[in-house]
Coordinates of C-alpha atoms in Angstrom, one line a residue:
Chain A
X238 CA 53.3 115.9 90.8
X239 CA 53.9 118.3 93.6
X240 CA 55.2 121.9 93.2
X241 CA 58.5 122.0 91.4
X242 CA 61.8 122.6 93.3
X243 CA 63.9 122.9 90.2
X244 CA 63.0 123.5 86.6
X245 CA 65.1 123.7 83.5
X246 CA 63.4 125.3 80.4
X247 CA 65.1 125.1 77.0
X248 CA 68.5 124.9 78.4
X249 CA 71.4 124.8 75.9
X250 CA 75.0 124.2 76.9
X251 CA 78.1 124.5 74.7
X252 CA 81.4 123.1 75.8
X253 CA 84.0 124.5 73.4
X254 CA 82.7 123.8 69.9
X255 CA 80.4 121.1 71.1
X256 CA 76.6 121.7 71.5
X257 CA 75.9 119.2 74.4
X258 CA 72.5 120.3 75.8
X259 CA 70.1 121.1 73.1
X260 CA 67.0 122.4 74.9
X261 CA 66.6 120.5 78.1
X262 CA 63.2 120.8 79.8
X263 CA 63.2 119.2 83.2
X264 CA 61.0 119.7 86.2
X265 CA 61.9 118.3 89.6
X266 CA 59.2 118.0 92.3
X267 CA 59.9 119.1 95.8
X268 CA 60.2 115.7 97.2
X269 CA 61.6 112.2 96.4
X270 CA 64.2 111.1 93.9
X271 CA 64.2 111.8 90.2
X272 CA 66.4 109.6 88.1
X273 CA 68.0 110.8 84.9
X274 CA 68.7 108.0 82.6
X275 CA 70.2 107.8 79.1
X276 CA 73.0 106.4 77.1
X277 CA 76.6 107.5 77.4
X278 CA 77.1 111.0 75.9
X279 CA 73.4 111.9 76.1
X280 CA 74.1 114.9 78.3
X281 CA 73.3 113.7 81.8
X282 CA 76.5 114.8 83.5
X283 CA 76.5 118.1 81.6
X284 CA 72.9 118.7 82.9
X285 CA 74.1 118.3 86.5
X286 CA 77.1 120.5 85.9
X287 CA 75.0 123.1 84.2
X288 CA 72.6 123.2 87.1
X289 CA 75.6 123.5 89.5
X290 CA 77.1 126.4 87.5
X291 CA 80.2 124.4 86.6
X292 CA 79.2 124.9 82.9
X293 CA 77.4 128.0 81.9
X294 CA 74.2 127.6 79.9
X295 CA 74.2 129.4 76.6
X296 CA 70.5 129.6 76.5
X297 CA 67.4 128.8 78.6
X298 CA 66.4 129.3 82.2
X299 CA 67.1 127.3 85.3
X300 CA 64.9 128.1 88.3
X301 CA 65.5 126.7 91.8
X302 CA 62.8 127.3 94.4
X303 CA 61.4 130.2 92.4
X304 CA 64.8 131.9 91.9
X305 CA 66.7 132.0 88.6
X306 CA 70.1 130.4 89.1
X307 CA 71.2 130.1 85.5
X308 CA 74.6 131.7 85.0
X309 CA 75.1 132.2 88.8
X310 CA 78.6 131.4 90.2
X311 CA 78.9 127.9 91.6
X312 CA 79.5 128.9 95.2
X313 CA 76.3 131.0 95.2
X314 CA 74.3 128.0 93.9
X315 CA 75.8 125.8 96.5
X316 CA 75.0 128.3 99.2
X317 CA 71.4 128.3 97.9
X318 CA 71.1 124.7 99.1
X319 CA 72.2 122.5 96.2
X320 CA 74.9 119.9 96.8
X321 CA 76.8 118.0 94.1
X322 CA 78.4 114.6 94.1
X323 CA 80.4 114.3 90.9
X324 CA 81.0 111.1 89.0
X325 CA 84.7 111.2 90.0
X326 CA 83.6 111.6 93.7
X327 CA 86.2 114.4 94.0
X328 CA 87.1 113.6 97.6
X329 CA 90.1 115.5 98.8
X330 CA 92.6 112.7 98.9
X331 CA 95.3 114.4 101.0
X332 CA 92.7 115.5 103.6
X333 CA 91.4 113.1 106.2
X334 CA 87.8 112.0 106.2
X335 CA 87.2 114.4 109.2
X336 CA 88.8 117.3 107.3
X337 CA 86.6 116.5 104.2
X338 CA 83.5 116.7 106.4
X339 CA 84.7 119.8 108.1
X340 CA 85.0 121.6 104.8
X341 CA 81.6 120.4 103.8
X342 CA 80.0 122.0 106.9
X343 CA 80.2 125.7 105.8
X344 CA 78.5 127.2 108.8
X345 CA 80.6 125.6 111.5
X346 CA 81.4 122.2 113.0
X347 CA 79.2 119.3 111.8
X348 CA 76.3 118.9 114.1
X349 CA 76.8 116.0 116.4
X350 CA 73.4 114.5 115.9
X351 CA 73.7 114.8 112.2
X352 CA 77.1 113.2 112.2
X353 CA 75.6 110.3 114.1
X354 CA 72.9 110.0 111.5
X355 CA 75.6 110.0 108.7
X356 CA 77.6 107.4 110.6
X357 CA 74.4 105.3 110.7
X358 CA 74.1 105.6 107.0
X359 CA 77.8 105.0 106.3
X360 CA 79.4 103.2 109.3
X361 CA 82.8 103.0 107.5
X362 CA 83.3 106.7 107.7
X363 CA 83.4 106.6 111.5
X364 CA 86.0 103.9 111.4
X365 CA 88.2 105.7 108.9
X366 CA 87.6 109.2 110.4
X367 CA 91.2 110.2 110.9
X368 CA 92.6 108.5 107.8
X369 CA 93.4 110.4 104.5
X370 CA 90.6 110.0 102.1
X371 CA 93.1 108.9 99.4
X372 CA 93.6 105.5 101.1
X373 CA 89.9 104.6 101.1
X374 CA 88.4 102.1 98.6
X375 CA 86.2 103.3 95.8
X376 CA 83.0 102.5 97.7
X377 CA 84.2 104.2 100.8
X378 CA 85.2 107.3 98.8
X379 CA 81.7 107.3 97.3
X380 CA 80.2 107.1 100.8
X381 CA 82.4 110.1 101.8
X382 CA 81.4 112.1 98.8
X383 CA 77.7 111.6 99.6
X384 CA 78.3 112.2 103.3
X385 CA 80.0 115.5 102.4
X386 CA 76.9 116.5 100.4
X387 CA 74.7 115.9 103.4
X388 CA 77.0 117.3 106.1
X389 CA 74.5 120.1 106.4
X390 CA 70.8 120.1 105.4
X391 CA 70.5 120.7 101.7
X392 CA 67.4 121.3 99.6
X393 CA 68.6 119.3 96.6
X394 CA 71.4 116.9 96.0
X395 CA 72.8 116.2 92.5
X396 CA 74.4 112.7 92.4
X397 CA 76.3 111.5 89.3
X398 CA 76.6 107.7 88.9
X399 CA 77.3 106.7 92.4
X400 CA 77.4 103.0 91.6
X401 CA 80.0 103.3 88.8
X402 CA 82.8 100.8 89.5
X403 CA 81.5 100.0 93.0
X404 CA 81.3 96.5 94.4
X405 CA 77.8 94.9 94.5
X406 CA 77.8 94.6 98.3
X407 CA 78.4 98.4 98.7
X408 CA 75.7 99.1 96.2
X409 CA 73.2 97.2 98.4
X410 CA 74.3 99.3 101.3
X411 CA 73.9 102.4 99.2
X412 CA 70.3 101.5 98.3
X413 CA 69.4 101.4 102.0
X414 CA 71.2 104.7 102.6
X415 CA 69.6 106.5 99.6
X416 CA 66.2 105.3 100.7
X417 CA 66.7 107.0 104.0
X418 CA 68.3 110.0 102.4
X419 CA 65.5 110.8 100.0
X420 CA 63.1 111.1 102.9
X421 CA 65.1 114.1 104.0
X422 CA 66.0 115.8 100.8
X423 CA 65.2 116.0 97.1
X424 CA 67.7 114.0 94.9
X425 CA 68.4 114.2 91.2
X426 CA 70.3 111.0 90.4
X427 CA 72.2 110.2 87.2
X428 CA 72.5 106.5 87.0
X429 CA 73.4 103.8 84.5
X430 CA 72.4 100.9 86.8
X431 CA 68.7 100.5 86.0
X432 CA 68.0 98.0 88.8
X433 CA 69.5 100.5 91.3
X434 CA 67.7 103.4 89.8
X435 CA 64.3 101.6 89.6
X436 CA 64.6 100.4 93.3
X437 CA 64.9 104.0 94.5
X438 CA 63.5 106.4 91.9
X439 CA 60.1 108.1 92.3
X440 CA 60.3 109.9 89.0
X441 CA 62.3 109.4 85.9
X442 CA 63.5 111.4 83.0
X443 CA 65.3 109.9 80.0
X444 CA 67.8 111.9 77.9
X445 CA 69.0 111.4 74.4
X446 CA 71.1 113.7 72.2
X447 CA 71.0 116.6 74.7
X448 CA 67.2 116.6 75.2
X449 CA 64.7 115.0 77.6
X450 CA 62.8 112.5 75.6
X451 CA 60.6 111.0 78.4
X452 CA 59.3 112.0 81.8
X453 CA 57.1 110.1 84.1
X454 CA 56.8 107.9 87.1
X455 CA 59.7 105.4 87.7
X456 CA 57.2 102.7 88.6
X457 CA 55.6 103.0 85.2
X458 CA 58.9 102.6 83.4
X459 CA 60.0 99.8 85.6
X460 CA 56.9 97.9 84.8
X461 CA 56.9 98.5 81.0
X462 CA 59.7 96.5 79.4
X463 CA 58.7 97.7 75.9
X464 CA 59.0 101.3 77.0
X465 CA 62.4 100.5 78.5
X466 CA 63.5 98.9 75.3
X467 CA 62.3 101.9 73.3
X468 CA 63.8 104.6 75.5
X469 CA 67.0 103.0 76.6
X470 CA 67.4 100.9 73.5
X471 CA 70.8 99.7 72.7
X472 CA 72.2 100.8 76.1
X473 CA 69.7 98.7 78.1
X474 CA 72.3 96.1 78.8
X475 CA 74.5 98.7 80.4
X476 CA 71.6 99.8 82.5
X477 CA 70.9 96.4 84.0
Chain B
X253 CA 66.0 112.2 111.0
X254 CA 65.8 108.6 111.8
X255 CA 68.7 106.2 112.2
X256 CA 69.2 103.9 109.3
X257 CA 70.3 100.3 109.9
X258 CA 72.5 100.1 106.9
X259 CA 75.4 97.7 107.1
X260 CA 78.4 97.6 104.9
X261 CA 80.8 94.7 104.2
X262 CA 83.4 94.2 106.8
X263 CA 86.3 96.6 106.2
X264 CA 89.8 96.4 107.3
X265 CA 91.6 99.6 108.2
X266 CA 93.5 100.8 105.2
X267 CA 97.2 101.3 105.8
X268 CA 98.6 104.8 105.6
X269 CA 102.1 104.7 104.2
X270 CA 104.4 107.2 105.7
X271 CA 106.8 108.6 103.1
X272 CA 110.0 109.5 104.9
X273 CA 112.4 108.6 102.1
X274 CA 112.7 112.2 100.7
X275 CA 113.5 113.5 104.1
X276 CA 116.6 111.4 104.1
X277 CA 117.9 112.9 100.9
X278 CA 119.6 116.0 102.4
X279 CA 121.3 113.7 105.0
X280 CA 122.5 111.4 102.2
X281 CA 123.6 114.4 100.1
X282 CA 125.5 115.9 103.0
X283 CA 127.2 112.6 103.8
X284 CA 128.1 112.0 100.2
X285 CA 129.7 115.4 99.9
X286 CA 131.9 115.0 103.0
X287 CA 134.6 112.7 101.4
X288 CA 134.9 115.0 98.4
X289 CA 135.2 118.2 100.5
X290 CA 137.6 116.4 102.9
X291 CA 137.9 119.1 105.6
X292 CA 135.1 118.7 108.2
X293 CA 135.3 122.4 109.1
X294 CA 134.7 123.4 105.5
X295 CA 132.0 120.9 105.2
X296 CA 130.1 122.3 108.2
X297 CA 130.5 125.8 107.0
X298 CA 129.2 124.9 103.6
X299 CA 126.3 122.9 105.1
X300 CA 125.2 125.7 107.4
X301 CA 125.5 128.2 104.5
X302 CA 123.3 125.8 102.5
X303 CA 120.7 125.7 105.2
X304 CA 120.6 129.5 105.4
X305 CA 120.4 129.8 101.6
X306 CA 117.8 127.0 101.5
X307 CA 115.6 128.8 104.0
X308 CA 115.7 132.0 102.0
X309 CA 114.8 130.1 98.8
X310 CA 112.0 128.4 100.7
X311 CA 110.5 131.7 101.9
X312 CA 110.5 133.0 98.3
X313 CA 109.2 129.8 96.8
X314 CA 106.5 128.8 99.3
X315 CA 103.9 131.3 98.1
X316 CA 104.7 130.6 94.5
X317 CA 104.1 126.9 94.9
X318 CA 100.7 127.5 96.4
X319 CA 99.8 129.9 93.6
X320 CA 100.9 127.2 91.1
X321 CA 98.9 124.5 92.9
X322 CA 95.8 126.5 93.7
X323 CA 95.0 128.2 90.5
X324 CA 97.4 126.6 88.0
X325 CA 98.9 130.0 87.4
X326 CA 102.5 130.2 86.0
X327 CA 103.7 133.5 87.5
X328 CA 107.1 134.3 86.0
X329 CA 106.9 137.8 87.5
X330 CA 107.5 136.5 91.1
X331 CA 111.0 137.8 90.9
X332 CA 109.7 141.3 90.8
X333 CA 108.4 141.0 94.4
X334 CA 111.8 139.8 95.5
X335 CA 113.5 142.8 94.0
X336 CA 110.9 145.3 95.2
X337 CA 111.0 143.9 98.7
X338 CA 114.8 144.3 98.8
X339 CA 114.7 147.9 97.5
X340 CA 111.9 148.9 99.9
X341 CA 114.0 147.5 102.8
X342 CA 117.1 149.3 101.5
X343 CA 115.2 152.6 101.7
X344 CA 113.8 151.8 105.2
X345 CA 117.2 150.7 106.5
X346 CA 118.6 153.9 105.0
X347 CA 116.1 156.0 107.0
X348 CA 116.9 154.0 110.1
X349 CA 120.7 154.1 109.7
X350 CA 121.2 155.1 113.3
X351 CA 119.5 151.9 114.5
X352 CA 121.4 149.9 111.9
X353 CA 124.8 151.2 112.7
X354 CA 124.7 151.1 116.5
X355 CA 126.3 147.9 117.9
X356 CA 123.1 146.7 119.6
X357 CA 121.3 143.5 118.5
X358 CA 118.0 144.8 119.8
X359 CA 118.1 148.1 117.8
X360 CA 119.4 146.2 114.7
X361 CA 116.6 143.7 114.9
X362 CA 114.1 146.4 115.4
X363 CA 115.3 148.2 112.3
X364 CA 115.4 145.0 110.3
X365 CA 112.0 144.0 111.6
X366 CA 110.5 147.4 110.6
X367 CA 112.1 147.1 107.1
X368 CA 110.7 143.6 106.7
X369 CA 107.2 144.7 107.7
X370 CA 107.2 147.6 105.3
X371 CA 108.7 145.5 102.5
X372 CA 106.1 142.8 103.0
X373 CA 103.3 145.3 103.2
X374 CA 104.5 146.9 100.0
X375 CA 105.0 143.7 98.1
X376 CA 101.7 142.3 99.3
X377 CA 100.0 145.4 98.0
X378 CA 101.8 145.3 94.7
X379 CA 100.9 141.5 94.6
X380 CA 97.2 142.4 95.0
X381 CA 97.4 144.9 92.1
X382 CA 99.5 142.4 90.0
X383 CA 96.9 139.7 90.4
X384 CA 94.0 142.0 89.6
X385 CA 95.5 143.7 86.6
X386 CA 97.9 141.2 85.1
X387 CA 97.0 137.7 86.2
X388 CA 93.2 137.8 86.4
X389 CA 92.6 138.3 82.7
X390 CA 94.7 135.3 81.8
X391 CA 93.3 132.5 84.1
X392 CA 93.5 129.2 82.3
X393 CA 95.8 130.5 79.5
X394 CA 99.3 129.3 80.3
X395 CA 101.1 130.8 77.3
X396 CA 99.6 134.2 78.0
X397 CA 100.4 133.8 81.7
X398 CA 104.1 133.2 80.9
X399 CA 104.2 136.2 78.5
X400 CA 102.3 138.7 80.6
X401 CA 103.9 137.9 83.9
X402 CA 107.4 138.1 82.3
X403 CA 106.3 141.4 80.9
X404 CA 105.3 142.4 84.4
X405 CA 108.7 141.5 85.7
X406 CA 110.4 143.6 83.0
X407 CA 108.2 146.6 83.8
X408 CA 108.9 146.2 87.5
X409 CA 112.6 146.1 86.9
X410 CA 112.5 149.2 84.8
X411 CA 110.4 151.0 87.5
X412 CA 113.1 150.1 90.0
X413 CA 115.7 151.7 87.8
X414 CA 113.5 154.8 87.7
X415 CA 112.9 155.0 91.4
X416 CA 116.2 153.7 92.9
X417 CA 118.6 154.1 89.9
X418 CA 120.2 151.4 87.7
X419 CA 123.5 151.0 89.6
X420 CA 124.3 148.2 92.0
X421 CA 123.5 149.1 95.6
X422 CA 125.3 148.0 98.7
X423 CA 123.1 146.5 101.4
X424 CA 125.1 146.4 104.5
X425 CA 124.2 144.1 107.3
X426 CA 123.3 145.8 110.6
X427 CA 126.3 146.0 112.8
X428 CA 125.5 143.3 115.4
X429 CA 124.6 140.8 112.6
X430 CA 128.0 141.1 111.0
X431 CA 130.8 138.6 111.6
X432 CA 130.5 135.0 112.9
X433 CA 130.0 133.0 116.0
X434 CA 133.1 130.8 116.5
X435 CA 132.8 127.5 118.3
X436 CA 136.1 125.7 118.4
X437 CA 137.3 125.4 114.8
X438 CA 133.8 126.1 113.5
X439 CA 132.6 129.6 112.5
X440 CA 129.0 130.3 111.6
X441 CA 128.0 133.7 110.3
X442 CA 125.4 135.4 112.5
X443 CA 123.2 136.4 109.6
X444 CA 123.0 132.8 108.4
X445 CA 121.7 131.8 111.8
X446 CA 119.0 134.5 111.6
X447 CA 118.1 133.3 108.1
X448 CA 117.7 129.8 109.3
X449 CA 115.5 131.0 112.2
X450 CA 113.3 133.1 109.9
X451 CA 112.9 130.3 107.4
X452 CA 111.9 127.8 110.1
X453 CA 109.5 130.3 111.6
X454 CA 107.9 130.8 108.2
X455 CA 107.7 127.0 107.6
X456 CA 106.2 126.3 111.0
X457 CA 103.7 129.1 110.7
X458 CA 102.7 128.0 107.2
X459 CA 102.3 124.4 108.3
X460 CA 100.2 125.5 111.3
X461 CA 98.0 127.6 109.1
X462 CA 97.6 124.9 106.5
X463 CA 96.9 122.1 109.0
X464 CA 95.2 123.8 111.9
X465 CA 92.9 126.4 110.3
X466 CA 89.9 126.3 108.0
X467 CA 91.6 128.7 105.6
X468 CA 94.5 126.3 105.5
X469 CA 92.1 123.4 104.9
X470 CA 90.5 125.3 102.0
X471 CA 93.9 126.0 100.5
X472 CA 94.9 122.4 100.7
X473 CA 91.6 121.3 99.3
X474 CA 91.8 124.0 96.6
X475 CA 95.3 122.8 95.5
X476 CA 93.8 119.3 95.0
X477 CA 90.5 120.3 93.3
X478 CA 89.4 123.9 93.2
X479 CA 86.2 123.1 91.3
X480 CA 85.0 120.9 94.2
X481 CA 85.8 123.6 96.7
X482 CA 83.6 125.9 94.8
X483 CA 80.9 123.3 94.6
X484 CA 80.9 123.1 98.4
X485 CA 80.1 126.8 98.4
X486 CA 83.4 128.6 98.9
X487 CA 84.7 131.4 96.7
X488 CA 88.0 130.0 95.6
X489 CA 88.9 133.2 93.7
X490 CA 88.9 135.3 96.9
X491 CA 91.1 132.6 98.5
X492 CA 93.4 132.7 95.6
X493 CA 93.8 136.5 95.8
X494 CA 94.7 136.1 99.5
X495 CA 97.3 133.4 98.7
X496 CA 98.7 135.5 95.9
X497 CA 99.1 138.5 98.2
X498 CA 100.6 136.4 101.0
X499 CA 103.0 134.7 98.5
X500 CA 104.1 138.2 97.2
X501 CA 104.7 139.4 100.7
X502 CA 106.8 136.3 101.4
X503 CA 108.8 136.9 98.3
X504 CA 109.3 140.4 99.6
X505 CA 110.6 139.0 102.9
X506 CA 112.8 136.6 100.9
X507 CA 114.1 139.5 98.9
X508 CA 115.2 141.4 102.0
X509 CA 117.0 138.3 103.4
X510 CA 118.6 137.5 100.0
X511 CA 119.9 141.0 99.5
X512 CA 121.3 141.1 103.0
X513 CA 122.9 137.7 102.4
X514 CA 124.6 139.0 99.2
X515 CA 125.1 142.5 100.7
X516 CA 124.5 143.9 97.3
X517 CA 121.4 144.3 95.1
X518 CA 120.4 145.2 91.6
X519 CA 116.9 145.2 89.9
X520 CA 117.7 141.8 88.5
X521 CA 118.2 140.2 92.0
X522 CA 114.8 138.5 91.7
X523 CA 115.5 137.1 88.2
X524 CA 118.8 135.7 89.3
X525 CA 117.4 133.5 92.0
X526 CA 114.2 132.5 90.2
X527 CA 115.9 129.7 88.3
X528 CA 116.6 128.0 91.6
X529 CA 113.1 128.8 92.9
X530 CA 111.5 127.1 89.9
X531 CA 113.7 124.1 90.3
X532 CA 112.7 123.9 94.0
X533 CA 109.0 124.1 93.2
X534 CA 109.2 121.4 90.5
X535 CA 111.2 118.9 92.6
X536 CA 109.1 119.6 95.7
X537 CA 105.9 118.9 93.9
X538 CA 103.6 121.7 92.6
X539 CA 101.5 123.0 95.5
X540 CA 103.4 121.2 98.2
X541 CA 104.8 123.3 101.0
X542 CA 106.6 120.4 102.6
X543 CA 108.1 119.4 99.3
X544 CA 109.1 123.0 98.7
X545 CA 110.9 123.1 102.1
X546 CA 112.8 119.9 101.4
X547 CA 113.5 120.9 97.8
X548 CA 114.9 124.3 98.9
X549 CA 117.4 122.6 101.3
X550 CA 118.5 120.1 98.6
X551 CA 119.0 122.7 95.9
X552 CA 120.9 125.0 98.3
X553 CA 123.1 122.1 99.4
X554 CA 123.8 121.1 95.9
X555 CA 124.6 124.7 94.9
X556 CA 127.0 125.2 97.9
X557 CA 128.8 121.9 97.6
X558 CA 129.3 122.2 93.8
X559 CA 130.2 125.9 94.1
X560 CA 133.1 124.8 96.3
X561 CA 134.1 121.6 94.5
X562 CA 133.4 122.5 90.8
X563 CA 132.2 126.1 90.5
X564 CA 131.6 125.9 86.8
X565 CA 128.9 123.3 87.1
X566 CA 127.1 124.9 90.1
X567 CA 123.8 125.6 88.2
X568 CA 124.1 122.6 86.0
X569 CA 124.3 120.4 89.1
X570 CA 120.9 121.6 90.3
X571 CA 119.4 120.9 86.9
X572 CA 120.9 117.4 87.1
X573 CA 119.4 117.1 90.6
X574 CA 116.0 118.0 89.3
X575 CA 116.3 115.5 86.4
X576 CA 117.4 112.8 88.9
X577 CA 114.5 113.5 91.3
X578 CA 111.9 113.7 88.5
X579 CA 113.2 110.4 87.1
X580 CA 112.6 108.9 90.5
X581 CA 109.4 110.8 91.3
X582 CA 107.9 112.4 88.2
X583 CA 105.5 114.5 90.2
X584 CA 108.1 115.7 92.6
X585 CA 109.1 114.6 96.1
X586 CA 105.7 115.2 97.8
X587 CA 103.2 115.4 95.0
X588 CA 99.7 116.8 95.8
X589 CA 96.9 114.5 94.9
X590 CA 95.2 116.2 91.9
X591 CA 91.8 115.5 90.6

């Protein structure tokens, strides 16, 4: 495994009275895609939100590129080079696709060559450029949410369940796009669709009850059905 | 970067539904009122008065609706800025009495302009302090927001009593703005024309800022989903403070206009109009400037028509209007898409 880009050590997060993350240890290498798997309620989304500063860790350290980011305000974390695509996509429905992208490019207008590259990944965005994001389909909104995350070069992108509720044909397009995307940037992907995750992931971590219970190469897990059954257990059907 | 050859399924262009129905409401309301009022001259007078009143309510409410939408803050102390703005203008106009009393539109407007600038600067500054000291500690706590901002309003009113006295003040219009312009049988008060112009200028300026600038884009996005704006790397709290200050300054401007419209003022002038302001914000859709503009016109029309036809139900009629609109559109006329 190459030098880590992000590491979480003993991270605990409480949301109200609930103790969601109970000592997460996670190391992300500087390249490729790491997939975070686990049953519903295991703490995957909370892990992403804690990294992003949207929930504050109550204990533990989060280090990004050698710098501690645990407890930092979300805008500072984003400015440090981490982008976030939430499960809800959170596109600004009343803003046009163009306006959504304009906001995502903090340092000025979106670079023309980069925009062409994004249109290559997600051609629908070019077609719907001047339309309000609210009228797009679920798959198109997901494309916009991801495009917004890559409007400028980022060191790390956190993506939460991009295939949830998305049509199979769009998922196929997304696999192609993600394969291209992970060549440019490091990705931490939370995913329920195991086939999707296995086709893209280089590394895998499995969560259960707020802890990481397995780390390794995705290829190893994809090959080993017994290990899949043991780690993903009852939720394996949902992961297929 | 290399170009991917990703293809997606064939997509048809989604249709964007234009929602013009709410815009027709003031026209329908005005047309419906005509047979009851009977006299066209009276009807025109009431309608123009309603437009002027609506513009003043809009100026006051526009900042508050963005504060509601952007940070989910219930600021019941907004009326304080209306009153403070009016009192500051009273003092400035008192100092410039020579410019106010001379029968020259230019000198009168200069005096009024200066009074407005000072009032807006003062209320903007007080708004900044209000946000830092009173609102900031209670983000996300609605009950505390209501209590503490109402407390702030009471304190502000008492401070006005201390500084300017507790008696009712006369706020005379500058000489050239008194009286009416008569066209045939129709007479339109000059100040009402000015109020409509000021309201329209504020509306157009706000729409330009919201739709043509990055700050405006951030405000619109923040009203929808402030968390995502932060996740994109923007400090929404700074933006909110800016909007709060601008909203307070606009309330100050509205207070000056409202006091001149009534030609009297007391420390409770803000509280008196806040009922209408809250109705406007609710029926317009929280955080929607366009909805606020339309709502202000509707509320003012309803208030003026019923004040003429059945004065005892003037306020109740606006509450009925709010109920009717919320039954039709529970999120208001132009709801902002929320996460």
